[in-house]
mmCIF file of C-alpha atoms in Angstrom:
data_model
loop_
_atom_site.group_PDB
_atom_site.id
_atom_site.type_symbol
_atom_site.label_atom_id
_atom_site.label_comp_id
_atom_site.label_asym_id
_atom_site.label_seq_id
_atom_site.Cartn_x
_atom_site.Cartn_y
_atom_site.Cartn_z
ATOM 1 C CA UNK A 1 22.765 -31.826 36.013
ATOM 2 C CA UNK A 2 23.698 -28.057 35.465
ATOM 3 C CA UNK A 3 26.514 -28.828 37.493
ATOM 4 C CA UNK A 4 27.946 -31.554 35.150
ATOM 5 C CA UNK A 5 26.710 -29.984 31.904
ATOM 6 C CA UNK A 6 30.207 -27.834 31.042
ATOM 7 C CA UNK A 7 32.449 -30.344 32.226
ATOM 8 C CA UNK A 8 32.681 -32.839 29.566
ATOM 9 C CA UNK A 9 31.839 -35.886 31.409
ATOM 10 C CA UNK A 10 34.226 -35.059 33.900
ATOM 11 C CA UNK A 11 37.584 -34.244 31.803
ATOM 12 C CA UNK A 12 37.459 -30.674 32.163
ATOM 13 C CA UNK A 13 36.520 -30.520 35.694
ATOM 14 C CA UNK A 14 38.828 -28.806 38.097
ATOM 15 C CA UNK A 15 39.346 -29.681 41.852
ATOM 16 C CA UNK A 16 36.954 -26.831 43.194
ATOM 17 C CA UNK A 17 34.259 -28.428 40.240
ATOM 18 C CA UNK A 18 34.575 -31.619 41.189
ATOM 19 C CA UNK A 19 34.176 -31.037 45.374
ATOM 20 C CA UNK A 20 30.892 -28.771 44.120
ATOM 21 C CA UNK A 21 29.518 -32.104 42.278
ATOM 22 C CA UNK A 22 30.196 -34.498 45.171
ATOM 23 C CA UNK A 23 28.121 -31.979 47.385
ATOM 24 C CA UNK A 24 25.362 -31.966 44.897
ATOM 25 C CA UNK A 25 25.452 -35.871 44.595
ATOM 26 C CA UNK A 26 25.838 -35.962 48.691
ATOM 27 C CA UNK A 27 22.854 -34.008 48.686
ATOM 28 C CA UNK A 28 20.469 -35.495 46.200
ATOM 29 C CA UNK A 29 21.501 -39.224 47.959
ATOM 30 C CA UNK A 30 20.342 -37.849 51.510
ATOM 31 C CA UNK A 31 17.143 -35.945 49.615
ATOM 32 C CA UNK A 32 16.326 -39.295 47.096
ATOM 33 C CA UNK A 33 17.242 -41.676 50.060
ATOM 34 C CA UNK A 34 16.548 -45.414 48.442
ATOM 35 C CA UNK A 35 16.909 -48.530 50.645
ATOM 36 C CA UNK A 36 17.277 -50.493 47.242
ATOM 37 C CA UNK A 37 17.479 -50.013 43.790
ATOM 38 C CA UNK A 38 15.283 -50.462 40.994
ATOM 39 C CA UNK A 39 15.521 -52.384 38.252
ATOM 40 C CA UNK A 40 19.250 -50.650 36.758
ATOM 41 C CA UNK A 41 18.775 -52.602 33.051
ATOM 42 C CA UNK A 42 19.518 -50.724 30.504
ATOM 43 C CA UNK A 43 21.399 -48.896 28.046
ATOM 44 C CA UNK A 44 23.395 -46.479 30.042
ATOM 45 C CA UNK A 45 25.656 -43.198 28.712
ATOM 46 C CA UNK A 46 27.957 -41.363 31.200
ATOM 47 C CA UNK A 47 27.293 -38.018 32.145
ATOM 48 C CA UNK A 48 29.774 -37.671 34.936
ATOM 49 C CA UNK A 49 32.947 -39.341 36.724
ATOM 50 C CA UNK A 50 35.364 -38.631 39.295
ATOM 51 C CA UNK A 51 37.076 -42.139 38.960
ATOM 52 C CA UNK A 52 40.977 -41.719 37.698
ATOM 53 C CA UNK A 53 40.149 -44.591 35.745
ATOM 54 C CA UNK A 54 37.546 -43.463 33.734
ATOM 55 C CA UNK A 55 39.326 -39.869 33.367
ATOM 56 C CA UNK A 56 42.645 -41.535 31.797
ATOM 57 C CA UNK A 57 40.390 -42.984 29.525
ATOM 58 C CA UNK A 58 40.552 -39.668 27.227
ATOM 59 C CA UNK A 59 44.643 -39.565 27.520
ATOM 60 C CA UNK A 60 45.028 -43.239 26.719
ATOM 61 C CA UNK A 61 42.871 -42.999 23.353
ATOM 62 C CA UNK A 62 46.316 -41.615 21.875
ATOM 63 C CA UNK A 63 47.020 -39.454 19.365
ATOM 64 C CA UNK A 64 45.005 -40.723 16.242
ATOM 65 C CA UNK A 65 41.894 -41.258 17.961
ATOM 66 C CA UNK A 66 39.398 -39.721 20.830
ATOM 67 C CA UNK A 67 37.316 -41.313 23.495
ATOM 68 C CA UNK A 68 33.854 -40.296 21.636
ATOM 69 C CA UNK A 69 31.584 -42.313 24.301
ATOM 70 C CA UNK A 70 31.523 -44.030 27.698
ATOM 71 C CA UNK A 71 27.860 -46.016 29.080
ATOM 72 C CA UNK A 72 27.196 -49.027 30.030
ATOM 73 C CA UNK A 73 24.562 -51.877 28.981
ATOM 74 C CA UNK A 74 23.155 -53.204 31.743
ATOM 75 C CA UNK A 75 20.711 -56.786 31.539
ATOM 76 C CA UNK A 76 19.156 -57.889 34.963
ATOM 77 C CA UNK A 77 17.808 -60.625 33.646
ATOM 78 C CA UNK A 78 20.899 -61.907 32.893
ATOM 79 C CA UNK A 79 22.908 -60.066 35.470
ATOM 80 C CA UNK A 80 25.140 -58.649 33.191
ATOM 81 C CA UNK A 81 27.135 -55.722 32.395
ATOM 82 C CA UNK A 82 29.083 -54.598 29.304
ATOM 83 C CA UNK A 83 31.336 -51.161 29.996
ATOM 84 C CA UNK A 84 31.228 -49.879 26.610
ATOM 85 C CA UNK A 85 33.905 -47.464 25.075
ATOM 86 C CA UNK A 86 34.064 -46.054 21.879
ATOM 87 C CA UNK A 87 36.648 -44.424 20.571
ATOM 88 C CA UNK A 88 36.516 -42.417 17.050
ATOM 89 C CA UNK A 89 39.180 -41.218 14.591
ATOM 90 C CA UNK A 90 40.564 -37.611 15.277
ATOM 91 C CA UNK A 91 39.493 -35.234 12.554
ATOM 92 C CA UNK A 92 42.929 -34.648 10.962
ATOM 93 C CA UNK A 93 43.512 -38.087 10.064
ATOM 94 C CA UNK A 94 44.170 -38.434 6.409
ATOM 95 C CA UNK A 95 41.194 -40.750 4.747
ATOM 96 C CA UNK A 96 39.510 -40.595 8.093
ATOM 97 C CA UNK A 97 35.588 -40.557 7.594
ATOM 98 C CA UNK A 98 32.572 -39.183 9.909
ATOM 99 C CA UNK A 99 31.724 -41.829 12.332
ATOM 100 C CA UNK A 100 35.182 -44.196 12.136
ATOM 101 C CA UNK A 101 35.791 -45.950 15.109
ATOM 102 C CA UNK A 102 35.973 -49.019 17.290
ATOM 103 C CA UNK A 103 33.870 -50.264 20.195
ATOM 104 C CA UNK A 104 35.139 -51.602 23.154
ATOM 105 C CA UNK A 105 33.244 -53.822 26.052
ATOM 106 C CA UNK A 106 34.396 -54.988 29.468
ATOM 107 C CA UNK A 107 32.109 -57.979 30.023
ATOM 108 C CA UNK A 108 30.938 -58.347 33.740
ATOM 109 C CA UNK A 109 28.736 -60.319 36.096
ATOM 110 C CA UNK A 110 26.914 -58.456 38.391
ATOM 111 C CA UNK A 111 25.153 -59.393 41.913
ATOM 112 C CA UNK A 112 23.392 -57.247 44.077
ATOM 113 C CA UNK A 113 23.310 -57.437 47.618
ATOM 114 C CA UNK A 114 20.840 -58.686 49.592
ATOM 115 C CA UNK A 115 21.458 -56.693 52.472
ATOM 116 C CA UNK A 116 21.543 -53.270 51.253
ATOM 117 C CA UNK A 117 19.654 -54.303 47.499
ATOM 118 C CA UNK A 118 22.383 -51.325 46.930
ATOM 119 C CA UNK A 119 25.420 -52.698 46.302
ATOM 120 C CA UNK A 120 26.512 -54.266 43.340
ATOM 121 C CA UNK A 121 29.092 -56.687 43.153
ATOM 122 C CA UNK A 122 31.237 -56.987 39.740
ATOM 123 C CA UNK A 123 33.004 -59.931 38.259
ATOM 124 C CA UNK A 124 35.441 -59.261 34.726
ATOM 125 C CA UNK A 125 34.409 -62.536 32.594
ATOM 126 C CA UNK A 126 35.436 -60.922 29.389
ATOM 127 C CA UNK A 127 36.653 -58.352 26.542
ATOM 128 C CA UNK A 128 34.966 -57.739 23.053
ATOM 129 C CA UNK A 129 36.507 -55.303 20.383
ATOM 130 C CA UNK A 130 34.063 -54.138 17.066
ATOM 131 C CA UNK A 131 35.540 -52.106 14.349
ATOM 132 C CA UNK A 132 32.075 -49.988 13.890
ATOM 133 C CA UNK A 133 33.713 -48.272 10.426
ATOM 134 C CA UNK A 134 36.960 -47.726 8.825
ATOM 135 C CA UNK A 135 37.584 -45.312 5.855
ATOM 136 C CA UNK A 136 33.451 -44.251 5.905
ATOM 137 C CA UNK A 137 32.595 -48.498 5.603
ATOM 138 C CA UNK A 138 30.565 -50.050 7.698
ATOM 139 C CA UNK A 139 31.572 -52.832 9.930
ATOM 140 C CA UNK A 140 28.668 -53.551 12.043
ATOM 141 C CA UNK A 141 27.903 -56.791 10.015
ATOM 142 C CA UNK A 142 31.658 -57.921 11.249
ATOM 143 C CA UNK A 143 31.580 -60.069 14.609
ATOM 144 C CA UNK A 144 32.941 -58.622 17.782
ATOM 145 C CA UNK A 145 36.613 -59.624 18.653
ATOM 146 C CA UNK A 146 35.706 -61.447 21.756
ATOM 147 C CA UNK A 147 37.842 -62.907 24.655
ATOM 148 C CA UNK A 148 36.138 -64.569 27.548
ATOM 149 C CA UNK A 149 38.171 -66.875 30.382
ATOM 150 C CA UNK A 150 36.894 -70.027 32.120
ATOM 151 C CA UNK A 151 37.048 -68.120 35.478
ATOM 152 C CA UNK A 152 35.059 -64.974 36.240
ATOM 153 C CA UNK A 153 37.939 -62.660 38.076
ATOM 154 C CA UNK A 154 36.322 -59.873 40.917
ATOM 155 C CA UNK A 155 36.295 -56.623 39.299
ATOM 156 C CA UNK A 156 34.940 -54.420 41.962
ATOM 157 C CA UNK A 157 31.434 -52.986 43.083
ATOM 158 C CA UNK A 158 29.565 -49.687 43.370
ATOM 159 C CA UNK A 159 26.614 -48.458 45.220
ATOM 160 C CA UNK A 160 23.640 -47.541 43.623
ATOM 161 C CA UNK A 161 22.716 -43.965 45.896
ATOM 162 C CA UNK A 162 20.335 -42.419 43.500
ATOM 163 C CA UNK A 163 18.016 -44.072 40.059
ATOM 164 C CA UNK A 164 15.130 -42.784 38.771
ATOM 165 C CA UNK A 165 15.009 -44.702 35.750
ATOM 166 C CA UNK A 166 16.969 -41.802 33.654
ATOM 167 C CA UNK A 167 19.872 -41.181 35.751
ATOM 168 C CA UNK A 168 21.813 -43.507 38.142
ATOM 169 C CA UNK A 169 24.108 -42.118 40.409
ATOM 170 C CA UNK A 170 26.757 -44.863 42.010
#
């Protein structure tokens, strides 16, 4: 966690930075070995990433706004995951007021392997957009935006390596 701490969830982190945190991860996943997971529900914030993805996040949030926070909201019971992303109005913005942004969530299915009970399997079923506040007004009475196909498309997986109920490394 020192490790991460200065590097802004990842976005500031130079190569040499980045090779130091995979050690530290290698290390704590050999240290903390788990032969499955425990229960990952939950509301989740990002403390770390190496994934390109995830890192372009901060560049594509253009020029009037910034990506403010990344987690995830995790439901075992109804094995489900929304990727959450909020993005907030850059300070210089004329009429712009504290806390102005919009939410976005990647809606996914999740399964977890039997075999390993570390691997989790992803399936993209959806997109939701909220305003949260424009202008210093409130929004969070307003419905999400939300787009969800008759077909659940695979999205991926990751391997749960490390959990202790207050961070998850994957």
């Amino acid at each position: 966690l020192q490790a991460i701490s200065p590097l802004d969830r990842g976005f500031k982190a130079t190569p040499a930075e980045r090779k130091s945190v995979a050690e530290a991860i290698e290390a704590l996943s050999r240290a903390a070995s788990q032969t499955t997971i425990p229960d990952i529900s939950g509301d989740w914030e990002l403390i770390y990433t190496d994934a390109p993805d995830i890192l372009a996040l901060d560049a594509q949030a253009g020029p009037f706004t910034i990506c403010k926070r990344i987690g995830q909201q995790i439901s075992e019971a109804d094995s489900s995951i929304a990727n959450v992303i909020e993005y907030e109005a850059r300070e210089w913005l004329p009429g712009r007021a504290a806390g102005d942004g919009l939410q976005q969530r990647v809606l996914l299915d999740y399964k977890v392997d039997d075999a390993t009970g570390r691997k989790v399997t992803l399936s993209l079923k959806g997109l939701s957009l909220a305003p949260r506040q424009l202008a210093g007004v409130s929004l969070a009475a307003a419905p999400p935006h939300t787009l969800e196909g008759p077909l659940a498309l695979p999205f991926g997986d990751f391997e749960c390596v490390y959990n202790d109920g207050d961070v998850r490394v994957v």
